[in-house]
Short mmCIF file of C-alpha atoms (C1' of nucleotides) in Angstrom, two decimals:
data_model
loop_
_atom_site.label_atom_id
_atom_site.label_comp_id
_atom_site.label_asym_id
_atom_site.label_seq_id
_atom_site.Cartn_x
_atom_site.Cartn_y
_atom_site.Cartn_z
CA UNK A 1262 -7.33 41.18 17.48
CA UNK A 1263 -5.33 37.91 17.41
CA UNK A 1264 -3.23 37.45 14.48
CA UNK A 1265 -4.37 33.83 14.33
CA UNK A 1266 -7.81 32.58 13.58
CA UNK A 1267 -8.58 30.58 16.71
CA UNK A 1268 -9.73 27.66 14.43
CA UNK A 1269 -6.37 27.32 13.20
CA UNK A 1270 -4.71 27.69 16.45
CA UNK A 1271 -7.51 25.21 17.95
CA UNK A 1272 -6.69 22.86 14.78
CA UNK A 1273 -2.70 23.34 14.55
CA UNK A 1274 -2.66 21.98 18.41
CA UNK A 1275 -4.98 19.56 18.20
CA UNK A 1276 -2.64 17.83 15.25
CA UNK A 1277 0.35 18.29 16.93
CA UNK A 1278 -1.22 16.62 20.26
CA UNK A 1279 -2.76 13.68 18.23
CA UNK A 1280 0.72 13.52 16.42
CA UNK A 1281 3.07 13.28 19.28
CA UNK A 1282 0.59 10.83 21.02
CA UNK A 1283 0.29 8.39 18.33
CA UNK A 1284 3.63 8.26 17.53
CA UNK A 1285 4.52 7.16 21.58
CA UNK A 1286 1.84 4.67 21.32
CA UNK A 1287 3.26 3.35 17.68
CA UNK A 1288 5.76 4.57 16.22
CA UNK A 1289 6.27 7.15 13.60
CA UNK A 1290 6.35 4.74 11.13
CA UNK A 1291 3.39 3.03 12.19
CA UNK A 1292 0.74 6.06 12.45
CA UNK A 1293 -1.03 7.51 8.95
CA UNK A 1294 -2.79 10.93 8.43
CA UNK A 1295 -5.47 9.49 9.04
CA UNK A 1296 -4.85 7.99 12.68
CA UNK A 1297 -3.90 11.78 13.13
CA UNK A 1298 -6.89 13.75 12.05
CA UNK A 1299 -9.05 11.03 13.40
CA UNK A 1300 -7.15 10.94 16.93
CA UNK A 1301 -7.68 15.13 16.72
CA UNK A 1302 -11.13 14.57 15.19
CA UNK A 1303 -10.70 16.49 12.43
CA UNK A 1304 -11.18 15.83 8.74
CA UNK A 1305 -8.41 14.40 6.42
CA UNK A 1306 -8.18 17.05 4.45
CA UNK A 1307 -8.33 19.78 7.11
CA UNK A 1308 -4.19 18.24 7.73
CA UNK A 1309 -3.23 19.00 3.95
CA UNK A 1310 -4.35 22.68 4.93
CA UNK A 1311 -2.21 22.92 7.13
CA UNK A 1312 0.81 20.76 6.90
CA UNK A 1313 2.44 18.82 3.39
CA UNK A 1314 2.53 15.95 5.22
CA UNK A 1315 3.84 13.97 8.62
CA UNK A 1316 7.32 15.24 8.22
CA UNK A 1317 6.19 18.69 7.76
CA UNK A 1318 4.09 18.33 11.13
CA UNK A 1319 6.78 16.90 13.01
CA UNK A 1320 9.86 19.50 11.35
CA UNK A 1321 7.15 21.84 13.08
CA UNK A 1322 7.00 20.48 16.41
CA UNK A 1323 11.00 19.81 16.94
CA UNK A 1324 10.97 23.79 15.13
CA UNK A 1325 8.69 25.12 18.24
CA UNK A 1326 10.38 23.26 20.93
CA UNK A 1327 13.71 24.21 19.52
CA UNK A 1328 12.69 27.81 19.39
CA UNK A 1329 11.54 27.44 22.78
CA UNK A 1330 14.67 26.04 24.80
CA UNK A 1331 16.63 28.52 23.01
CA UNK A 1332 14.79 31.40 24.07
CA UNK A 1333 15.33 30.15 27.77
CA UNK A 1334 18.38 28.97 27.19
CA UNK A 1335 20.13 32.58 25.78
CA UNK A 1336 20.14 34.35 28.62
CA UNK A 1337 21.78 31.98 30.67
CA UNK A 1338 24.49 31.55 27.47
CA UNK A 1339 25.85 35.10 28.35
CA UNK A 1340 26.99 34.32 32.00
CA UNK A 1341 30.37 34.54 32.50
CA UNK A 1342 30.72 31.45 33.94
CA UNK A 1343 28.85 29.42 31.05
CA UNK A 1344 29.88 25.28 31.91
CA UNK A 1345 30.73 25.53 35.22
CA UNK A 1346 27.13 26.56 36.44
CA UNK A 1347 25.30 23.92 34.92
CA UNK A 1348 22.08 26.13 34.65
CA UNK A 1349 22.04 25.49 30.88
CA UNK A 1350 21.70 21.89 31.35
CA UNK A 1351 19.05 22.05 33.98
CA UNK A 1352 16.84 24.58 32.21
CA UNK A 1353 17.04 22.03 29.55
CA UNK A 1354 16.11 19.11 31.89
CA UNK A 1355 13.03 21.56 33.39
CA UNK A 1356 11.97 22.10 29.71
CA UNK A 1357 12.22 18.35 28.75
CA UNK A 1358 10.21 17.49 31.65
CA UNK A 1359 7.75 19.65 30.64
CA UNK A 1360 7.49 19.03 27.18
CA UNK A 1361 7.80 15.38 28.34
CA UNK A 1362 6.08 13.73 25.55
CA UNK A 1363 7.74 15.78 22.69
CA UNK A 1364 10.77 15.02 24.00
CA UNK A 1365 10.61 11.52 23.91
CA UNK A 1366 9.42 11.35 20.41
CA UNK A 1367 12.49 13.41 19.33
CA UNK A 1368 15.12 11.77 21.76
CA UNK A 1369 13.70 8.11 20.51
CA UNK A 1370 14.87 9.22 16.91
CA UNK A 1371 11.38 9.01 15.36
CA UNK A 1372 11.06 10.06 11.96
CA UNK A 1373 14.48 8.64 10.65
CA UNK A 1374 16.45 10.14 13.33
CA UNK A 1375 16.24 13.44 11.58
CA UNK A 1376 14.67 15.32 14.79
CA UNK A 1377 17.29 14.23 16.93
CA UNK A 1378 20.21 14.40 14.66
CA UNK A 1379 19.17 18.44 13.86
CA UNK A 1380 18.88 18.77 18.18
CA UNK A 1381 21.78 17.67 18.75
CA UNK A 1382 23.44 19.03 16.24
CA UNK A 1383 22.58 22.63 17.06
CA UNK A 1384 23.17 21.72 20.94
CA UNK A 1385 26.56 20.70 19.44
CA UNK A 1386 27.58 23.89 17.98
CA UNK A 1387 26.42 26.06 20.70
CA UNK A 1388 28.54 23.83 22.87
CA UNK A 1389 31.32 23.92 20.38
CA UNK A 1390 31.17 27.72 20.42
CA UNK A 1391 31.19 28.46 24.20
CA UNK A 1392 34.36 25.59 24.09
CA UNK A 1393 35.99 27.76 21.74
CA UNK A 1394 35.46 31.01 22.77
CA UNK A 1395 37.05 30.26 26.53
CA UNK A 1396 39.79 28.31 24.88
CA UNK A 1397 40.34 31.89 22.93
CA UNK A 1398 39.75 34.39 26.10
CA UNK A 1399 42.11 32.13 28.36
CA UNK A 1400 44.81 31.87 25.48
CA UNK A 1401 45.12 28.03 26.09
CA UNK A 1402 44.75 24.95 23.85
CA UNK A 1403 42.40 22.76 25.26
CA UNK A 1404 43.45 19.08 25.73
CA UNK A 1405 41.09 17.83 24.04
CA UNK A 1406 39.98 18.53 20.53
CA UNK A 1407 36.56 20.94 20.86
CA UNK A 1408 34.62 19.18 18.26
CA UNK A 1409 35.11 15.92 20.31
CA UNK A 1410 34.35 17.62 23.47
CA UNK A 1411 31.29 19.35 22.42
CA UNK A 1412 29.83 15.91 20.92
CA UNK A 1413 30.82 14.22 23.59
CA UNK A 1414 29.45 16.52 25.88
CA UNK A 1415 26.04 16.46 24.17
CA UNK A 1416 26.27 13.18 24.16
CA UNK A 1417 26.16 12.70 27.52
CA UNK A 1418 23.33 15.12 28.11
CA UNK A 1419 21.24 13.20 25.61
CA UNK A 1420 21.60 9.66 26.50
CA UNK A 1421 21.09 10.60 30.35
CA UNK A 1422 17.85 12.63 29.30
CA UNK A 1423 16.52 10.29 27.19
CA UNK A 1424 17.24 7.57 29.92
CA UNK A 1425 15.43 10.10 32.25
CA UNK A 1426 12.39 11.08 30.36
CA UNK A 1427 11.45 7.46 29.43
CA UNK A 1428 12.61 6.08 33.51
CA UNK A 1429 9.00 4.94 35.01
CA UNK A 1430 9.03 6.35 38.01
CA UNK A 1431 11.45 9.36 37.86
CA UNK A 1432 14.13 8.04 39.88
CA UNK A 1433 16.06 11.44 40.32
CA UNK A 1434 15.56 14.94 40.42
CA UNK A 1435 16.52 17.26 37.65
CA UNK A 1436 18.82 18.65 40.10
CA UNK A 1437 20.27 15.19 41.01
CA UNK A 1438 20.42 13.99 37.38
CA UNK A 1439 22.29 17.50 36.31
CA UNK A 1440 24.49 17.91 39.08
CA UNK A 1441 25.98 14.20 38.58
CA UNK A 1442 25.97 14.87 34.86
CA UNK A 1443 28.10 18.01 35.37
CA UNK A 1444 29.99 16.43 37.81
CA UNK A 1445 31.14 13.96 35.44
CA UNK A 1446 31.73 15.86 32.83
CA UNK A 1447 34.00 18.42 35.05
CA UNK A 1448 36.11 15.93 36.91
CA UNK A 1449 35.62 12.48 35.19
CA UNK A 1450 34.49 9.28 36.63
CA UNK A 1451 38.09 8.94 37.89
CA UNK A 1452 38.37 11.09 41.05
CA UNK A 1453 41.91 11.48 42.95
CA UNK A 1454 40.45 9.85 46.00
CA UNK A 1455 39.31 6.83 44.09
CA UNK A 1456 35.69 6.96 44.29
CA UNK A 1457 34.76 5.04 41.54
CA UNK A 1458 37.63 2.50 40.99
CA UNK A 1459 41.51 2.22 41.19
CA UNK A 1460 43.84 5.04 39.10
CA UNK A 1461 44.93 3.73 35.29
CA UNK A 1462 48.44 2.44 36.59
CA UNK A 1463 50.39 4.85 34.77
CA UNK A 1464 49.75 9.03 34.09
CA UNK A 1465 47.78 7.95 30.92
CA UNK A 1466 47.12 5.19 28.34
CA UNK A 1467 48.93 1.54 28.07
CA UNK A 1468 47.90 -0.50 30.89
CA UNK A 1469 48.28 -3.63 31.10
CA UNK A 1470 45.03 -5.59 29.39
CA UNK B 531 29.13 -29.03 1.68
CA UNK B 532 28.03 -25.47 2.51
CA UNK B 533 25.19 -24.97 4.67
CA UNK B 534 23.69 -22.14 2.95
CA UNK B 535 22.56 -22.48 -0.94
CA UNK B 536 25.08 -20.31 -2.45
CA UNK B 537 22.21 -18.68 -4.34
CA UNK B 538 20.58 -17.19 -0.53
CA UNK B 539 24.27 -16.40 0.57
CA UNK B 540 24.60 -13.85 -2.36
CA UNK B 541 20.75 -12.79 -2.35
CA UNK B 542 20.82 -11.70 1.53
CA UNK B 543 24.05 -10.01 0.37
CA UNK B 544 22.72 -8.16 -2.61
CA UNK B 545 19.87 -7.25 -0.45
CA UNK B 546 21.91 -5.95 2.54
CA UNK B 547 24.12 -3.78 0.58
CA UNK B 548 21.33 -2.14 -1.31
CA UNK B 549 19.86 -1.02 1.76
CA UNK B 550 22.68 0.11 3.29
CA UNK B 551 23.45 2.20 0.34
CA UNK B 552 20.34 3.32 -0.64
CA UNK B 553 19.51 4.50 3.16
CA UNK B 554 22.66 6.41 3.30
CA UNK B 555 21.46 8.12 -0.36
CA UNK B 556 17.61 8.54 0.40
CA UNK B 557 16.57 8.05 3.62
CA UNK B 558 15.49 4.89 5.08
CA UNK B 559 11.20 6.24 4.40
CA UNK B 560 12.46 7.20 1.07
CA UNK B 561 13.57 4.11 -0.18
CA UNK B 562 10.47 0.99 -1.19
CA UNK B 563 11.29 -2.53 -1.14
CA UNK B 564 11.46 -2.46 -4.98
CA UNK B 565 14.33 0.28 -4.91
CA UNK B 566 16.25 -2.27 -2.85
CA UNK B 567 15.62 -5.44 -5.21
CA UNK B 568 16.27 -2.98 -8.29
CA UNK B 569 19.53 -1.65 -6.79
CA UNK B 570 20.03 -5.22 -6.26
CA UNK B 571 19.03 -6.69 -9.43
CA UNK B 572 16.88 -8.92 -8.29
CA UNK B 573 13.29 -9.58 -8.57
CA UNK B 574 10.82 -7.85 -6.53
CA UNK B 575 9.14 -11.60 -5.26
CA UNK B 576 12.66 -12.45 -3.95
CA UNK B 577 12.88 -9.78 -1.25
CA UNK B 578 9.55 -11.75 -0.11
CA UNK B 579 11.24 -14.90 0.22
CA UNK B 580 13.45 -13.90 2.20
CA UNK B 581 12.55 -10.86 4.65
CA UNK B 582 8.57 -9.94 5.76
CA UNK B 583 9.60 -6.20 4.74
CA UNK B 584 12.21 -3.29 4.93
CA UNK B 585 12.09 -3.46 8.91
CA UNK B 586 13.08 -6.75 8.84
CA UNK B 587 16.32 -6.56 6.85
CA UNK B 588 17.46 -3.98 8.63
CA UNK B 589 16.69 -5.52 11.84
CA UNK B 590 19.07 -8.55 10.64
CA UNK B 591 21.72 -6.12 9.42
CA UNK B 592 21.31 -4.64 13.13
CA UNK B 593 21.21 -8.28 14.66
CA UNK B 594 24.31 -9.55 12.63
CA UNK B 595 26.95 -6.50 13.37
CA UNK B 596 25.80 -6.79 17.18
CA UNK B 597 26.62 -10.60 17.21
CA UNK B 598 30.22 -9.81 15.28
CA UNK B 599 31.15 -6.51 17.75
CA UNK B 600 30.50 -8.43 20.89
CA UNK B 601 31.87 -11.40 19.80
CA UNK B 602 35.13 -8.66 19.38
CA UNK B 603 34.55 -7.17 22.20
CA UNK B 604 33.94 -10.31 24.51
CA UNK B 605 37.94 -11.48 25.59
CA UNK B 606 38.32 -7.66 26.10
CA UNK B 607 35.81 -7.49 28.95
CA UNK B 608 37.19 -10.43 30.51
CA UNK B 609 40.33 -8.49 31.61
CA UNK B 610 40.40 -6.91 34.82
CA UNK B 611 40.89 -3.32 34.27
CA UNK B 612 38.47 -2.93 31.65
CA UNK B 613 37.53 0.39 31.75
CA UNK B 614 40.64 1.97 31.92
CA UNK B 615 42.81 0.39 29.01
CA UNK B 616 40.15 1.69 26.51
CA UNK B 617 40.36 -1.02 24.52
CA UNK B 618 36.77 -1.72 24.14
CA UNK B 619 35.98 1.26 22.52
CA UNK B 620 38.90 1.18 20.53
CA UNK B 621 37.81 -2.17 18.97
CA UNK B 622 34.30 -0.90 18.76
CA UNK B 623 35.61 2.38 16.90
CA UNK B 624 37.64 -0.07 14.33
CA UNK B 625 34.65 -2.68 13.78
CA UNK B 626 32.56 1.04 13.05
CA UNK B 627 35.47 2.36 10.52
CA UNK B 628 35.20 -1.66 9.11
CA UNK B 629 31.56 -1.54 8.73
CA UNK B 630 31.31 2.12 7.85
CA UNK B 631 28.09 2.59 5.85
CA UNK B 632 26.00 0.25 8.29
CA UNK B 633 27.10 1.89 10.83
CA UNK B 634 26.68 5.13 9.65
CA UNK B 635 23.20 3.85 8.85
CA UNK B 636 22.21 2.72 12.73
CA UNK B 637 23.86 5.70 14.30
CA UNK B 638 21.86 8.31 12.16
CA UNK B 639 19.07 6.82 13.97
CA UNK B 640 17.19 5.62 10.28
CA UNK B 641 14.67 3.17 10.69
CA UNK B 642 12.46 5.59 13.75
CA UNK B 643 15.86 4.88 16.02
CA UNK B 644 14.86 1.73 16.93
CA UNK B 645 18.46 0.07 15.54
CA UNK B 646 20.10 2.79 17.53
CA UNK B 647 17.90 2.82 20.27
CA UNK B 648 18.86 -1.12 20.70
CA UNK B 649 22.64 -0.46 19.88
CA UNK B 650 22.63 1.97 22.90
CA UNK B 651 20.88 -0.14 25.21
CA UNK B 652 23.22 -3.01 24.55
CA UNK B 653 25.98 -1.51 25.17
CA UNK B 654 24.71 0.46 28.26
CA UNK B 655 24.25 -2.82 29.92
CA UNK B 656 27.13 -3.68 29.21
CA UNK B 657 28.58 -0.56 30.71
CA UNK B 658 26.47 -1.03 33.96
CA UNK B 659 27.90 -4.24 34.58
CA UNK B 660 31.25 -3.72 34.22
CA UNK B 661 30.48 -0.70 36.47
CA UNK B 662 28.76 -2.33 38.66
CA UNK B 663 30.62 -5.20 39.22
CA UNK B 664 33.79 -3.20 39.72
CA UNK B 665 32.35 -0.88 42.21
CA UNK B 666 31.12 -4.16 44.05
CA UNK B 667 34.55 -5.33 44.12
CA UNK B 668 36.06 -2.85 45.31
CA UNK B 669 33.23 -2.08 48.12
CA UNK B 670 32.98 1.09 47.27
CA UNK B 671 30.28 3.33 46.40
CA UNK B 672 30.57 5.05 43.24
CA UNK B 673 30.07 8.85 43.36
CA UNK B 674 27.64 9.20 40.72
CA UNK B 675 24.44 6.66 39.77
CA UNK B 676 25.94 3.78 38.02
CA UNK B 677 22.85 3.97 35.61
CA UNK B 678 24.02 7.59 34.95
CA UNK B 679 27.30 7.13 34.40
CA UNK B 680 26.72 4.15 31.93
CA UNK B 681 24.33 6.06 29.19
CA UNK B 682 26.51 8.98 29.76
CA UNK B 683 29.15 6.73 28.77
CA UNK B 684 28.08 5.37 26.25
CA UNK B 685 26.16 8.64 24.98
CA UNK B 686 29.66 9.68 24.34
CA UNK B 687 31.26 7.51 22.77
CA UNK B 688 27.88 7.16 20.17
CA UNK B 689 27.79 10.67 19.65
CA UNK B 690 31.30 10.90 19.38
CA UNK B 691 31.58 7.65 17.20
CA UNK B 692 29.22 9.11 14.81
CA UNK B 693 30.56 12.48 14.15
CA UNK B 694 33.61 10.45 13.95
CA UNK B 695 32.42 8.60 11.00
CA UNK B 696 30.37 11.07 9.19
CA UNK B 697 33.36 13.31 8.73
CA UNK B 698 34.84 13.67 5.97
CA UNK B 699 37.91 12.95 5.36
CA UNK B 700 38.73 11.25 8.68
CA UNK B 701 40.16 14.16 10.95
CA UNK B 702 41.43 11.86 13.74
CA UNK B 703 43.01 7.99 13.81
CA UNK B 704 40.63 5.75 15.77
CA UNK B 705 43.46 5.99 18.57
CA UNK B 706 43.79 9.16 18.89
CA UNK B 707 40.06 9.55 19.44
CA UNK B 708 39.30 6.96 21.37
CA UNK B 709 42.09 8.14 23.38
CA UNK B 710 41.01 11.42 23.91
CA UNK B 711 37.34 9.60 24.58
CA UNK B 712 38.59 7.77 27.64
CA UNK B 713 40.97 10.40 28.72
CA UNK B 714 37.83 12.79 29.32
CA UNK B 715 35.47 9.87 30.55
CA UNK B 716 38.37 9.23 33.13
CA UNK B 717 39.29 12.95 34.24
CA UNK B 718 36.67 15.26 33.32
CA UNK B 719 37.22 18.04 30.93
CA UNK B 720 38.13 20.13 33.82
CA UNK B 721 41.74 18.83 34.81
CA UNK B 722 43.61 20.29 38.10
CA UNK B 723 46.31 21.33 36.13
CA UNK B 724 44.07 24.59 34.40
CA UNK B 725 44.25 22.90 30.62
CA UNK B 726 40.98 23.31 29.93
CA UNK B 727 40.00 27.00 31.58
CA UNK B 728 39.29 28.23 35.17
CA UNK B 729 37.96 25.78 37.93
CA UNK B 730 34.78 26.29 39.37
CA UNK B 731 34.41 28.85 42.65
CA UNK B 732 34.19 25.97 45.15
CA UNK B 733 34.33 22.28 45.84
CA UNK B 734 30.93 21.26 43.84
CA UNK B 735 28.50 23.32 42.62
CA UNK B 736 26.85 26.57 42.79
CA UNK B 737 28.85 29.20 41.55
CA UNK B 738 27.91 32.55 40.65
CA UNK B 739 26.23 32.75 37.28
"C1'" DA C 953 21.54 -36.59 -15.12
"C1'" DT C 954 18.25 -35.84 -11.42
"C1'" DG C 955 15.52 -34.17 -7.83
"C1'" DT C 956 15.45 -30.09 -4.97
"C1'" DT C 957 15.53 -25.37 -4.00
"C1'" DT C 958 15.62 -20.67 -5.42
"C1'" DT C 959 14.48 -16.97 -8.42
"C1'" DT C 960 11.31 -14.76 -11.28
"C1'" DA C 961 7.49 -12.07 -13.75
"C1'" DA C 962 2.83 -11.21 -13.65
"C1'" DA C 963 -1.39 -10.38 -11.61
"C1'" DC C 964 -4.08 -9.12 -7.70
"C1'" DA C 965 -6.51 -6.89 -3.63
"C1'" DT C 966 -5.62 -3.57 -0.24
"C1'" DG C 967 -4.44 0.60 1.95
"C1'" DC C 968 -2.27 5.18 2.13
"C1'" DT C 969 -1.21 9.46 -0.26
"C1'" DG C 970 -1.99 13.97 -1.83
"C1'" DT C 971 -5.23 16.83 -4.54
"C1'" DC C 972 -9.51 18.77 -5.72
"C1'" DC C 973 -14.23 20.16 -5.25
"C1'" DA C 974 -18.59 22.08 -3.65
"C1'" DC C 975 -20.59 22.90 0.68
"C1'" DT C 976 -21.06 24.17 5.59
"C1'" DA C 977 -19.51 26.34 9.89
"C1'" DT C 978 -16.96 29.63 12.35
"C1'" DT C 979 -14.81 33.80 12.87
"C1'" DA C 980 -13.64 38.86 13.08
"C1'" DA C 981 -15.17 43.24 11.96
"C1'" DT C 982 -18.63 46.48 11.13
"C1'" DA D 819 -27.03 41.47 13.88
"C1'" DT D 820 -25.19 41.27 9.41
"C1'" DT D 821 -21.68 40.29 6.45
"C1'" DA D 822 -17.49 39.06 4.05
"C1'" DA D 823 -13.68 36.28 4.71
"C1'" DT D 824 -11.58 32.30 6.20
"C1'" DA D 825 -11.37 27.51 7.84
"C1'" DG D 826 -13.21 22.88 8.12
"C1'" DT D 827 -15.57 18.91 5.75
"C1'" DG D 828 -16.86 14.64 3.20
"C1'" DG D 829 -16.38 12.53 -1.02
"C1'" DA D 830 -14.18 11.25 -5.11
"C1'" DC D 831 -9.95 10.64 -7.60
"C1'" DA D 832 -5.48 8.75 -9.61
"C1'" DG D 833 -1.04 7.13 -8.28
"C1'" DC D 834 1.81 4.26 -5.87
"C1'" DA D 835 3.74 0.78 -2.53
"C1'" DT D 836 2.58 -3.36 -0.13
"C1'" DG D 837 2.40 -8.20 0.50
"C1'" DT D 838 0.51 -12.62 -1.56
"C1'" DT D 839 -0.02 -16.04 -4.96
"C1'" DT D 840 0.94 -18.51 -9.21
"C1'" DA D 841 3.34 -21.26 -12.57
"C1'" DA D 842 7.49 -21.53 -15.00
"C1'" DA D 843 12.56 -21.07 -15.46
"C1'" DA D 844 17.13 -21.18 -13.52
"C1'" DA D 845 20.70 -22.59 -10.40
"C1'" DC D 846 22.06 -25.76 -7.21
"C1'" DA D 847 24.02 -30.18 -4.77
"C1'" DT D 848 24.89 -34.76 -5.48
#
DNA sequence: ATGTTTTTAAACATGCTGTCCACTATTAAT
DNA sequence: ATTAATAGTGGACAGCATGTTTAAAAACAT
């Protein structure tokens, strides 16, 4: 005894295929209800059953796949170890590649940005929190200001997936891409041995140019 | 003997502004051409006459703070250890806290994220190169994917830029952001010295959790 | 003062929205 | 297999925004 009619479940996935789709192909702007229910083959009106409109449809999709990641994502929020790993970020990666598709509608900032503005926003606070929280348990005041680290730590992991998701072929691994992400965000793109470039001249700011 | 009628110079005006304000109010999709020309108080027909729609203004508004940041930002990347003064991004943060509300505008992502989406791009190549070109210089080869290392780059300092600016009131001096921006883009968040909690089991990866 | 360019209101066809209706099809449960 | 409930459908509707065109008025440069 499902709790769902199958019609609706049959008709909610349709929409949210034909929605997703569309919107890669043209834009979020550029796509009506009616491109929708006519990509899903469904009537108009069979939409305004279900949804109040495109927004609603989309708030719905970025709600499931948020819902989703999180539920994958907790129990790897409780190690110890949480930043260091890097399992968060890969699960994410695994789930983005995936949900490929959905992804790249939200990471492109379709529908005004709002989709990827509320992701990375509650990426941002999680991050802010598990900042905080070592900052408190090692009795040490970070360096760097938390709310500047966790954006610019989300940052990161945003631009690089987006880059990712939309590369034609995949030119790295979720491993690769993760590892070099984490990497970076550890140790900086500045290494003692001078990998990547000479040292700043002095032990911080005010060089020469 | 101005090259402009005076009468376009303060239309195009009018009609930026309105945008800019009303997007930051509404909602680029909530906002129709006639909200702009009636914020603007100006006739409907003139919006016409001078942009094909909405996109289009906003595409110019994009266009025209593009062309007056890298016009900014070009003697800057001339010098030969850009990268590591941080003045770039320090000029870019004070052209953003100049142009506030546009900015604020693009960086939301309003307008499906293509003005962002372009913004980023831009300045990724621009980050590749410099990269690039460096790390060709110097005949070495740089630890982590040069195309990584430029969107995470630059996913930082976006992300970072536009919490920055949607604060409220301003928490931090452009300096002493853009400060700690490069600081963590040069040494990682994890610095030898312990500041910012325990280092990770080994050399690279794969600890415990 | 004059010829040019810009601004304007009004009217128009077009297309999308969101709602409603009566009707049909599918479903879950008996 | 029958049935009662629920979901899907096509059509019609008013409301609203779009983008174009017109002819007249206003602002402009010289």
């Amino acid at each position: 005894m499902p709790q769902e009619d199958r019609r609706t479940r049959r008709t909610r996935r349709l929409l949210r295929d034909a929605l997703v789709a569309l919107v890669l192909e043209r834009g979020y702007a550029g796509i009506t209800v009616e491109d929708i229910t006519e990509r899903a083959d469904l009537g108009r009106a069979t939409f305004y059953s279900h949804y109040t409109d495109k927004d609603a449809l989309l708030s719905q999709i970025v709600a499931d796949l948020q819902a989703e990641l999180d539920s994958r994502l907790e129990p790897l929020l409780r190690a110890p170890s949480v930043g260091f790993s890097g399992k968060p970020i890969l699960e994410m990666f695994r789930h983005a590649a995936e949900e490929r598709d959905a992804y790249r509608v939200i990471l492109r900032g379709e529908g005004d940005g709002r989709a990827l503005r509320e992701f990375m926003e509650a990426r941002s606070a999680a991050a802010a929190m598990v900042f905080g929280h070592r900052a408190r348990a090692m009795e040490v005041t970070p360096r760097i200001d938390i709310d500047v680290l966790a954006r610019a730590w989300v940052g990161e992991q945003v631009a690089v997936l987006r880059w990712w998701l939309e590369a034609e072929p995949q030119p790295l691994s979720a491993e690769a891409v993760t590892h070099m992400l984490l990497e970076l965000s550890l140790r900086g793109r500045y290494w003692a041995n001078g990998f990547d470039g000479e040292p700043p001249t002095a032990s911080g700011e005010g060089s020469p140019d």
